[in-house]
Tab-separated table of C-alpha atoms in Angstrom:
chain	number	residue	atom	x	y	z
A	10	UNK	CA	-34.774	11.658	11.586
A	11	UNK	CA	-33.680	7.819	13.047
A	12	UNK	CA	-31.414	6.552	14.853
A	13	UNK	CA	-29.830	3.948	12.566
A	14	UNK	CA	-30.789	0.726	12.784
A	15	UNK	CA	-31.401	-0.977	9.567
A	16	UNK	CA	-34.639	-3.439	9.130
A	17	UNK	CA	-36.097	-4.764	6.224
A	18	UNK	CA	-35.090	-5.233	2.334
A	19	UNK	CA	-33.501	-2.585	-0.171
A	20	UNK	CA	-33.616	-2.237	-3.454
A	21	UNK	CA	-29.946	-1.373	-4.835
A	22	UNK	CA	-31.923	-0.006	-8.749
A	23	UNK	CA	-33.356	2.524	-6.424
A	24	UNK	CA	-29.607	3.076	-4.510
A	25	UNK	CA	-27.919	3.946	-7.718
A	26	UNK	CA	-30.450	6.108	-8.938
A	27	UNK	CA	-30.477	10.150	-9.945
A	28	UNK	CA	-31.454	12.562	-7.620
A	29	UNK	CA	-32.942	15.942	-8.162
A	30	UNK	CA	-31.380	18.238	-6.086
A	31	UNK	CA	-27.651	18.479	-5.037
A	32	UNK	CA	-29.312	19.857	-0.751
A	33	UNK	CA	-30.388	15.937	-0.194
A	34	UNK	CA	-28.705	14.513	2.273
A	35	UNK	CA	-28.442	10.399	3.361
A	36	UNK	CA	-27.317	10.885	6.649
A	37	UNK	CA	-25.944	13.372	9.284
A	38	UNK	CA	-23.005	12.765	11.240
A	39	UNK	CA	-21.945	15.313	13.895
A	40	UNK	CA	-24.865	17.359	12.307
A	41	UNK	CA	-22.838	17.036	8.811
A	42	UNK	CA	-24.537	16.260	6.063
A	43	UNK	CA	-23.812	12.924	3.862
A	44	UNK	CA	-25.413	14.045	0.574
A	45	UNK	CA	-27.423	11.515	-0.977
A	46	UNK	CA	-24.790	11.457	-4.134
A	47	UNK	CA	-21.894	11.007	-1.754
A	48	UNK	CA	-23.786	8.062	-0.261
A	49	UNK	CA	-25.027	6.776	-3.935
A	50	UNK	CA	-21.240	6.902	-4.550
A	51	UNK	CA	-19.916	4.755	-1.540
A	52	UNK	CA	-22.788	2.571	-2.634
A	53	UNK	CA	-21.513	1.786	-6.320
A	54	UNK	CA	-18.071	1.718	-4.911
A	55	UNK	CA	-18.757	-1.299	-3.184
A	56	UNK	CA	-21.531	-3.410	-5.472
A	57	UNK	CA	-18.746	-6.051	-6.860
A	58	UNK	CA	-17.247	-6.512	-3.320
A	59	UNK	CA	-20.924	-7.676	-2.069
A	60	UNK	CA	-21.441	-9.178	-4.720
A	61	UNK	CA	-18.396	-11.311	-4.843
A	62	UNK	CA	-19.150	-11.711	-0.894
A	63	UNK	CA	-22.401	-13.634	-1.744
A	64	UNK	CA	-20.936	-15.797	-4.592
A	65	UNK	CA	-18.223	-16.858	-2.707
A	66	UNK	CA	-19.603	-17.362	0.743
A	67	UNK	CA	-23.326	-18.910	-0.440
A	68	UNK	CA	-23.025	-19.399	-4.203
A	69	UNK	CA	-25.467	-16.479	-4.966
A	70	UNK	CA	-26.507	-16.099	-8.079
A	71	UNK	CA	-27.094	-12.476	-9.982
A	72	UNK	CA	-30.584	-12.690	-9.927
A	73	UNK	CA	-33.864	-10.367	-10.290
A	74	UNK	CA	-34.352	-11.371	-6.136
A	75	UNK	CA	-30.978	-11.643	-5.038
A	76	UNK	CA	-30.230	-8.036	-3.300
A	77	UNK	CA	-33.720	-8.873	-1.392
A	78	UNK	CA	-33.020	-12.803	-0.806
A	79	UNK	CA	-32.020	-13.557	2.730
A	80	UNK	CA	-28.889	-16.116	2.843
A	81	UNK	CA	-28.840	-17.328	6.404
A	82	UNK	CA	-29.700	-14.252	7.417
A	83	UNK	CA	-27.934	-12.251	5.464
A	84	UNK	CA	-29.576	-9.668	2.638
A	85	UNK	CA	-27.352	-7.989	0.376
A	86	UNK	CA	-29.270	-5.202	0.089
A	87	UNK	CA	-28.782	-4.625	3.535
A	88	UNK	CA	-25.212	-5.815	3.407
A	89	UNK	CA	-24.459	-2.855	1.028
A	90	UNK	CA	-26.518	-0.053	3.089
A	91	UNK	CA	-24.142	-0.811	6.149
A	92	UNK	CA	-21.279	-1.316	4.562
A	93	UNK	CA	-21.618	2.080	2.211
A	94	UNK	CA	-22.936	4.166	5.665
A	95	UNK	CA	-19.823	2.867	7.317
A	96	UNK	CA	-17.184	4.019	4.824
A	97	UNK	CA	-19.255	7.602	4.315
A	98	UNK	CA	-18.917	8.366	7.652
A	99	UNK	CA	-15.414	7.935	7.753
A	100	UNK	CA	-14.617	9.846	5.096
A	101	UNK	CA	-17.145	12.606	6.644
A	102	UNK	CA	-15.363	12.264	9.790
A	103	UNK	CA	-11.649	12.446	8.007
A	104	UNK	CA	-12.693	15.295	6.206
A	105	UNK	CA	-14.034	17.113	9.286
A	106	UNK	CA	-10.855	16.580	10.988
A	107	UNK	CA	-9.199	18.284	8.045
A	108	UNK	CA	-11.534	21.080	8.400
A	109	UNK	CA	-10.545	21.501	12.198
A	110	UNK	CA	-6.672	21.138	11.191
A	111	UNK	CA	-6.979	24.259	9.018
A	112	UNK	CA	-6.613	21.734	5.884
A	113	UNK	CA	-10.307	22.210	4.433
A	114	UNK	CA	-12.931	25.003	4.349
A	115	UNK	CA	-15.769	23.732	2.932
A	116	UNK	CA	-16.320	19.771	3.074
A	117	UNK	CA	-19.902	20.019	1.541
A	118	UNK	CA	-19.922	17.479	-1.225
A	119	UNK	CA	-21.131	20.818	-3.676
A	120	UNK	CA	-18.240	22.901	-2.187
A	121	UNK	CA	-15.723	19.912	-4.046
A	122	UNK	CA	-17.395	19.956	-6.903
A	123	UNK	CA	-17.044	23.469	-7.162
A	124	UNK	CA	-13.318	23.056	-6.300
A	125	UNK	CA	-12.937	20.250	-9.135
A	126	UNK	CA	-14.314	22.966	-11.758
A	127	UNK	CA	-12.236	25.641	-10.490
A	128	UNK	CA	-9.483	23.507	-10.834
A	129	UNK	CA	-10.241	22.028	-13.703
A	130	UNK	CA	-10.022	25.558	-15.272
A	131	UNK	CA	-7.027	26.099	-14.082
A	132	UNK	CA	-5.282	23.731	-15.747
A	133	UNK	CA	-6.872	24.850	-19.193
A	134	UNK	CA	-5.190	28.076	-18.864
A	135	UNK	CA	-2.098	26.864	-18.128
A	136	UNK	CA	-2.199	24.154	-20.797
A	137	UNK	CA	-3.434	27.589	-23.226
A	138	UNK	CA	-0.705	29.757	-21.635
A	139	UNK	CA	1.802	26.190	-22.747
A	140	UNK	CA	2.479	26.318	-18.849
A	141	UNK	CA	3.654	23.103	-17.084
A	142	UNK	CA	0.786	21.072	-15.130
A	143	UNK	CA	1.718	17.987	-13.451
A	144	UNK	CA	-1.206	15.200	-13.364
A	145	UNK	CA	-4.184	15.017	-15.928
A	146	UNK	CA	-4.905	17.341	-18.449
A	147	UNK	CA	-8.502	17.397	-16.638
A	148	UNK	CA	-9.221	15.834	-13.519
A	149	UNK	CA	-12.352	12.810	-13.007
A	150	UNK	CA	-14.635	13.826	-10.182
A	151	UNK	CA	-13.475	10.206	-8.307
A	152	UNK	CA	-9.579	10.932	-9.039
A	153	UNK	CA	-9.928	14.566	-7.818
A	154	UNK	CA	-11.269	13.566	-4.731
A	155	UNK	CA	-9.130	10.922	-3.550
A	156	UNK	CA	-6.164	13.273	-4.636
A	157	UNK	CA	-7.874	15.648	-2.246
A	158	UNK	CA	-8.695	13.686	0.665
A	159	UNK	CA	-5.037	11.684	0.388
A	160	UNK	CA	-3.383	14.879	0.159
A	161	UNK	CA	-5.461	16.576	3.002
A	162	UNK	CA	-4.760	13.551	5.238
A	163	UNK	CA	-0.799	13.764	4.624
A	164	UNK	CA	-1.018	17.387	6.064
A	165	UNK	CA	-3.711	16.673	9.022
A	166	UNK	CA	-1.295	13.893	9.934
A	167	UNK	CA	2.156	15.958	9.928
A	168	UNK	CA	0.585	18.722	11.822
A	169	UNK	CA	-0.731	16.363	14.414
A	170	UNK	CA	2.598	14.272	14.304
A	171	UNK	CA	4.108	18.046	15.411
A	172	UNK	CA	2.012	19.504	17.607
A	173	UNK	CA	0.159	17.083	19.293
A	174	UNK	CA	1.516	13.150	18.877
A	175	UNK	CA	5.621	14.082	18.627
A	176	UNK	CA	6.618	10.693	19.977
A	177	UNK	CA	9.903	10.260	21.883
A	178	UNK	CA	12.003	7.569	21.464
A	179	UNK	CA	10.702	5.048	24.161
A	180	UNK	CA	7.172	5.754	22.552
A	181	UNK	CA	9.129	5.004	19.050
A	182	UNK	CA	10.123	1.833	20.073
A	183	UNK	CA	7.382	0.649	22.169
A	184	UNK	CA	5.267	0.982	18.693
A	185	UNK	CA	8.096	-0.720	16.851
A	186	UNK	CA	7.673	-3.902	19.717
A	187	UNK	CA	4.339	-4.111	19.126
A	188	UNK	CA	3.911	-4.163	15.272
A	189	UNK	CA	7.658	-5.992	14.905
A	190	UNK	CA	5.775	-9.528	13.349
A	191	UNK	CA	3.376	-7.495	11.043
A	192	UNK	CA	5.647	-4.897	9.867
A	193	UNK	CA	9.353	-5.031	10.317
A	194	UNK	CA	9.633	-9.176	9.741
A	195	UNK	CA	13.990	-9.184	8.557
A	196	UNK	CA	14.339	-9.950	4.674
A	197	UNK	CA	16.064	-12.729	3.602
A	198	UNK	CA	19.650	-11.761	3.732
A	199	UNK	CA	22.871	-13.744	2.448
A	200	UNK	CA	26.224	-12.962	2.706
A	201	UNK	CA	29.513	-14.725	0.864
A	202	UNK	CA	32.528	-14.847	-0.134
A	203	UNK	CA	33.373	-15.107	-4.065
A	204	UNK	CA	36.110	-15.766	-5.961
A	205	UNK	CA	36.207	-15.279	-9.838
A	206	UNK	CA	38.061	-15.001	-12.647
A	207	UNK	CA	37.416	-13.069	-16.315
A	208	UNK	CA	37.159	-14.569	-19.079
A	209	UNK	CA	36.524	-11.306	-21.215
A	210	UNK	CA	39.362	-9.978	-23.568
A	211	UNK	CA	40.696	-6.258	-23.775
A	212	UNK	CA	37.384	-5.410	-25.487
A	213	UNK	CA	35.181	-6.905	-23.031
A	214	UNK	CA	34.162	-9.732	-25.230
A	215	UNK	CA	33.892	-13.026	-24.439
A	216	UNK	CA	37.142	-15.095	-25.097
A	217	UNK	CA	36.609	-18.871	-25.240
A	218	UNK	CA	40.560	-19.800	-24.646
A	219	UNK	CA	40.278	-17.469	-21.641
A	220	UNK	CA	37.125	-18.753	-20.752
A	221	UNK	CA	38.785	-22.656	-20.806
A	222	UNK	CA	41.648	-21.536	-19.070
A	223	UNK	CA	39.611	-19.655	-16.405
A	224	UNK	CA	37.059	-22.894	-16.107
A	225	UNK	CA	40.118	-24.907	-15.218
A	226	UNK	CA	41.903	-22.972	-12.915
A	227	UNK	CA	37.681	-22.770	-11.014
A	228	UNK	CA	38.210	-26.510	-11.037
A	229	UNK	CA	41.156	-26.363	-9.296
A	230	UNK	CA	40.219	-23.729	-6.888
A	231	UNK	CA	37.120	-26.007	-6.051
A	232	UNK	CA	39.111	-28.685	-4.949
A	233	UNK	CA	41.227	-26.510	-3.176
A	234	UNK	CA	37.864	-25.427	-1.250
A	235	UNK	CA	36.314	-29.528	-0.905
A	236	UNK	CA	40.104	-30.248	0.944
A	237	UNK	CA	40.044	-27.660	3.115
A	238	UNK	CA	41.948	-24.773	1.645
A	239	UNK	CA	40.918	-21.728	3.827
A	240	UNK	CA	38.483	-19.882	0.850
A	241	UNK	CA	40.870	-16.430	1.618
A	242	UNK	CA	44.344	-18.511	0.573
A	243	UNK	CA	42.577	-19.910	-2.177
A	244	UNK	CA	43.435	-16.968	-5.001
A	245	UNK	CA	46.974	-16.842	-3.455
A	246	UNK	CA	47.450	-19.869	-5.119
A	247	UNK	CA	47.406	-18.966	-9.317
A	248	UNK	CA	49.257	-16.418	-10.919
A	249	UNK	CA	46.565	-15.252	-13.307
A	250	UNK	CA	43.315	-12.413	-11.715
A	251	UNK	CA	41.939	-14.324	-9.252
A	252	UNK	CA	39.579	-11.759	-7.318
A	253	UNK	CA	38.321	-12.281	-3.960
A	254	UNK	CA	35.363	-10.447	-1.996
A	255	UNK	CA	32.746	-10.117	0.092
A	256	UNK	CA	29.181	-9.689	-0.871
A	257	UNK	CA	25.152	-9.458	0.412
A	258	UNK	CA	22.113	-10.406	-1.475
A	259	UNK	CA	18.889	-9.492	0.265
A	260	UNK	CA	15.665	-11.279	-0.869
A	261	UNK	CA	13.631	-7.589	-1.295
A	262	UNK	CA	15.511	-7.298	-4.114
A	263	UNK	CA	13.291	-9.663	-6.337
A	264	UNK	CA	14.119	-8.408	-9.871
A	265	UNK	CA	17.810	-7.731	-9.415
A	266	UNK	CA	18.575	-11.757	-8.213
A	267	UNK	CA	16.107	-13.082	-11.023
A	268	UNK	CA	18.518	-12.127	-13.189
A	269	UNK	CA	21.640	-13.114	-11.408
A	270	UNK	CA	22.597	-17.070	-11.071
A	271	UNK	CA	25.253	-15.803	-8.574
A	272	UNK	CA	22.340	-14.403	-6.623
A	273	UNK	CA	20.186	-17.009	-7.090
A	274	UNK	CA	22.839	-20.232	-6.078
A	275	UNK	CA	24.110	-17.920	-3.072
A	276	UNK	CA	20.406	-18.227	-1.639
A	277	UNK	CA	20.265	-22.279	-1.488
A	278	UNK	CA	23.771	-22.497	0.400
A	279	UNK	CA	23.696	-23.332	4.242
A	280	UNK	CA	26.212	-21.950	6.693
A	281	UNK	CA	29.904	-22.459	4.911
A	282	UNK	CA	28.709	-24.301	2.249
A	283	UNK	CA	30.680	-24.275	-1.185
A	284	UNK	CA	28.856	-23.601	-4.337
A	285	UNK	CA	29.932	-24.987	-7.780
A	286	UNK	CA	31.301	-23.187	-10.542
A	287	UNK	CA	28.708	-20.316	-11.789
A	288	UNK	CA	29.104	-18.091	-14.990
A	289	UNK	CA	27.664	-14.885	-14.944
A	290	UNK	CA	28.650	-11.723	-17.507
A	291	UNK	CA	31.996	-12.859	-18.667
A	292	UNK	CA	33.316	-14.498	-15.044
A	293	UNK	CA	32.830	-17.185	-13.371
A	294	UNK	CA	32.359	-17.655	-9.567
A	295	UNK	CA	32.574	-19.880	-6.525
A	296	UNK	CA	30.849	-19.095	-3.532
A	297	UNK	CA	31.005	-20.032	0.367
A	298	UNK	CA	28.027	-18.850	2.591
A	299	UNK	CA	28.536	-16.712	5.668
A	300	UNK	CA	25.647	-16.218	6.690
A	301	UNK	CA	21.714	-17.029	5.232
A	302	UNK	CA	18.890	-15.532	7.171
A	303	UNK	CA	15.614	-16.772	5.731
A	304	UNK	CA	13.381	-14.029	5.084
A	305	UNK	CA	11.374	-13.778	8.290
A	306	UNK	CA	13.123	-14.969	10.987
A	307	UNK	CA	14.188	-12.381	12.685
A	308	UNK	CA	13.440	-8.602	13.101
A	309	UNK	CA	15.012	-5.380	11.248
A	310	UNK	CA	16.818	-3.342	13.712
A	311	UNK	CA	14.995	-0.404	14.834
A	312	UNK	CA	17.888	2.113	14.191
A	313	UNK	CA	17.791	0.568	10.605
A	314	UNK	CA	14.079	1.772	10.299
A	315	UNK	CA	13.225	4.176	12.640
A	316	UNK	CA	12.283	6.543	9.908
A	317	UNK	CA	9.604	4.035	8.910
A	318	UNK	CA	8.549	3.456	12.171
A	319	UNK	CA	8.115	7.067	11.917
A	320	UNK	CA	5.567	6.855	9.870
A	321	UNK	CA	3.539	3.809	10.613
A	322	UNK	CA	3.133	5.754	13.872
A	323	UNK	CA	2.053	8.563	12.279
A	324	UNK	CA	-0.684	6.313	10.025
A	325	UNK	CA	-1.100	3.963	13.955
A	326	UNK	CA	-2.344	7.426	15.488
A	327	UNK	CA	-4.533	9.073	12.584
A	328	UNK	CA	-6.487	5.346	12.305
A	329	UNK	CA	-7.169	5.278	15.821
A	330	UNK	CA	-8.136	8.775	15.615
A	331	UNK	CA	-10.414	8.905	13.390
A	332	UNK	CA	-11.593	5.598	14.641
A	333	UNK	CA	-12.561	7.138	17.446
A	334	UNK	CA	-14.018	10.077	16.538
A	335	UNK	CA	-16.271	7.805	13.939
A	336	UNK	CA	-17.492	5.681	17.378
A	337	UNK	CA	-17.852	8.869	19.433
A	338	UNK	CA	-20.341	10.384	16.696
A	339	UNK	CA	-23.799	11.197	16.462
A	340	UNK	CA	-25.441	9.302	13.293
A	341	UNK	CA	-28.906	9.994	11.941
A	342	UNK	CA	-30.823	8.677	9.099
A	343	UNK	CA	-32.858	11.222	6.776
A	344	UNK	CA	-36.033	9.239	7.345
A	345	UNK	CA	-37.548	10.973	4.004
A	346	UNK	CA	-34.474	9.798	2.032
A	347	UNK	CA	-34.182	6.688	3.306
A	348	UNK	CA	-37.503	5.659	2.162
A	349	UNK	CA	-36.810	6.511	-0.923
A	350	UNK	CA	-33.991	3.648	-0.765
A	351	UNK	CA	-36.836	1.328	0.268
A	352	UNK	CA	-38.263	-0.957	-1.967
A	353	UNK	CA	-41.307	0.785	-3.822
């Protein structure tokens, strides 16, 4: 066994290659075993993003020599080895927390393949016995596990949240203060005052002498507005349905005001501006801002999203966890397997 400390070049052809038994192991960590196909995995996993790494940052070509080339000092080959050992051992280290919280039994990477075929069985008998599954018919060895490790990681971190990191309140919003500019920015929000009228008839089509009539009596009503005319004595002032009322648009909702010119002219008015006349499904509109906060410029209240904060705590505490627990660890290389990495 070594301590790991990676010299020289690497051939990936040899990384991704078969091997012959499923006891081979890459690495321990804690005295857990990283089984040389786990590792092989983490290792295809993350080819493209090296390799996009090296075109981007140096221009590297795909080449016979480019996983051994050095570019200022930096080998691909080795590049991938670190980058594939570092992700491993997290997952080893999430799943042994898992296996400490009760949530796992066996996090051997033979024990989940046996759990993929078991369950991969059972949901042939059910789909023979016409019972309902929910999911795929059969289950991919990479979908199964990250179903498994997402869903074991959702447990670990509610029974921690409960038993051992129940924040209070002050803790709450102390985390809340200090992730406030990454994660609870304030959406754009706009709020206004409309008045319309309907141009529709009794069967909800659209009536063009109603429509002319209502565009006219707008005209007025905007002049009203441009002298003065408080906007809330404005529909006092016809005898035909002049409504009034209040209304918000937040910017989150992006598909909802793409299809709304109401929406989208309420978002370009300042502070008491008037807006011109605006049709939208069978009315038309005139709008005065109350209020436009551009998206970002302020905070969302805490009370608003405390249940979020919630849970970004909850994800806060299991990253620095398992962060932790992945610098606190014991790492060895399998000497005898990682010369077989080695170039040959």
């Amino acid at each position: 066994m070594i301590l790991i400390v990676l010299p020289g070049a690497i051939v990936v052809n040899r990384i991704l290659s078969n091997h012959d038994t499923d006891d081979k192991y890459m690495a321990l960590v804690d005295g857990i075993p990283i089984s040389t196909k786990e590792f092989d995995k983490a290792i295809e996993a993350n080819k493209t993003p090296i390799i996009d790494y090296f075109y981007n940052k140096y221009g590297a070509e795909q080449t016979a020599e480019f996983w051994t080339t050095s570019f200022e000092g930096e080998i691909p080959a080795e590049s991938i080895m670190n980058k594939a050992l570092e992700e491993s051992v997290k997952i080893k280290i999430r799943q042994l927390i898992a296996r400490e919280q009760g949530m796992l039994q066996d996090i051997s990477y033979e024990g989940f393949l046996r759990q993929l075929n078991e369950e991969n069985k059972r949901r042939q008998r059910a789909i023979r016995n016409r019972e309902v599954i929910y999911g795929p018919r059969q289950y991919e060895e990479n979908a199964y596990f990250e179903y498994v490790l997402s869903n074991t990681t959702r447990l670990v971190k509610g029974q921690l949240m409960e038993e051992q990191w129940k924040p209070d309140d002050q803790q709450l919003k102390w985390f809340y203060d200090l992730r406030k500019n990454q994660l609870y920015l304030s959406h754009g929000l706009v709020k206004v005052k409309l008045i319309s009228i309907s141009f529709l008839d009794s069967n909800q089509s659209v009536d063009e002498a109603l429509k002319e009539d209502a565009k006219k009596q707008m005209e007025k009503a905007l002049s009203m507005a441009a002298s003065g005319t408080d906007f809330e004595h404005i529909p006092k002032a016809f005898d035909t349905d002049v409504q009034m009322m209040e209304k918000e648009f937040n910017s989150s909702n992006v598909r909802s005001n793409a299809r709304s010119p109401v929406a989208q002219a309420a978002e370009k008015l300042s502070m008491n501006e008037i807006s011109g006349i605006i049709e939208e499904n069978g009315r038309l509109y005139l709008i005065k801002c109350m209020e436009n906060q551009k998206e970002g410029s302020g905070f969302l209240d805490f009370d608003s999203v405390k249940d979020q904060v919630l849970k970004d705590y909850a994800d806060f505490k299991y990253e620095e966890y398992v962060n932790k627990r992945v610098s606190e660890a014991q790492i060895l290389w399998n000497e005898t397997e990682y010369r077989a990495y080695q170039k040959m």
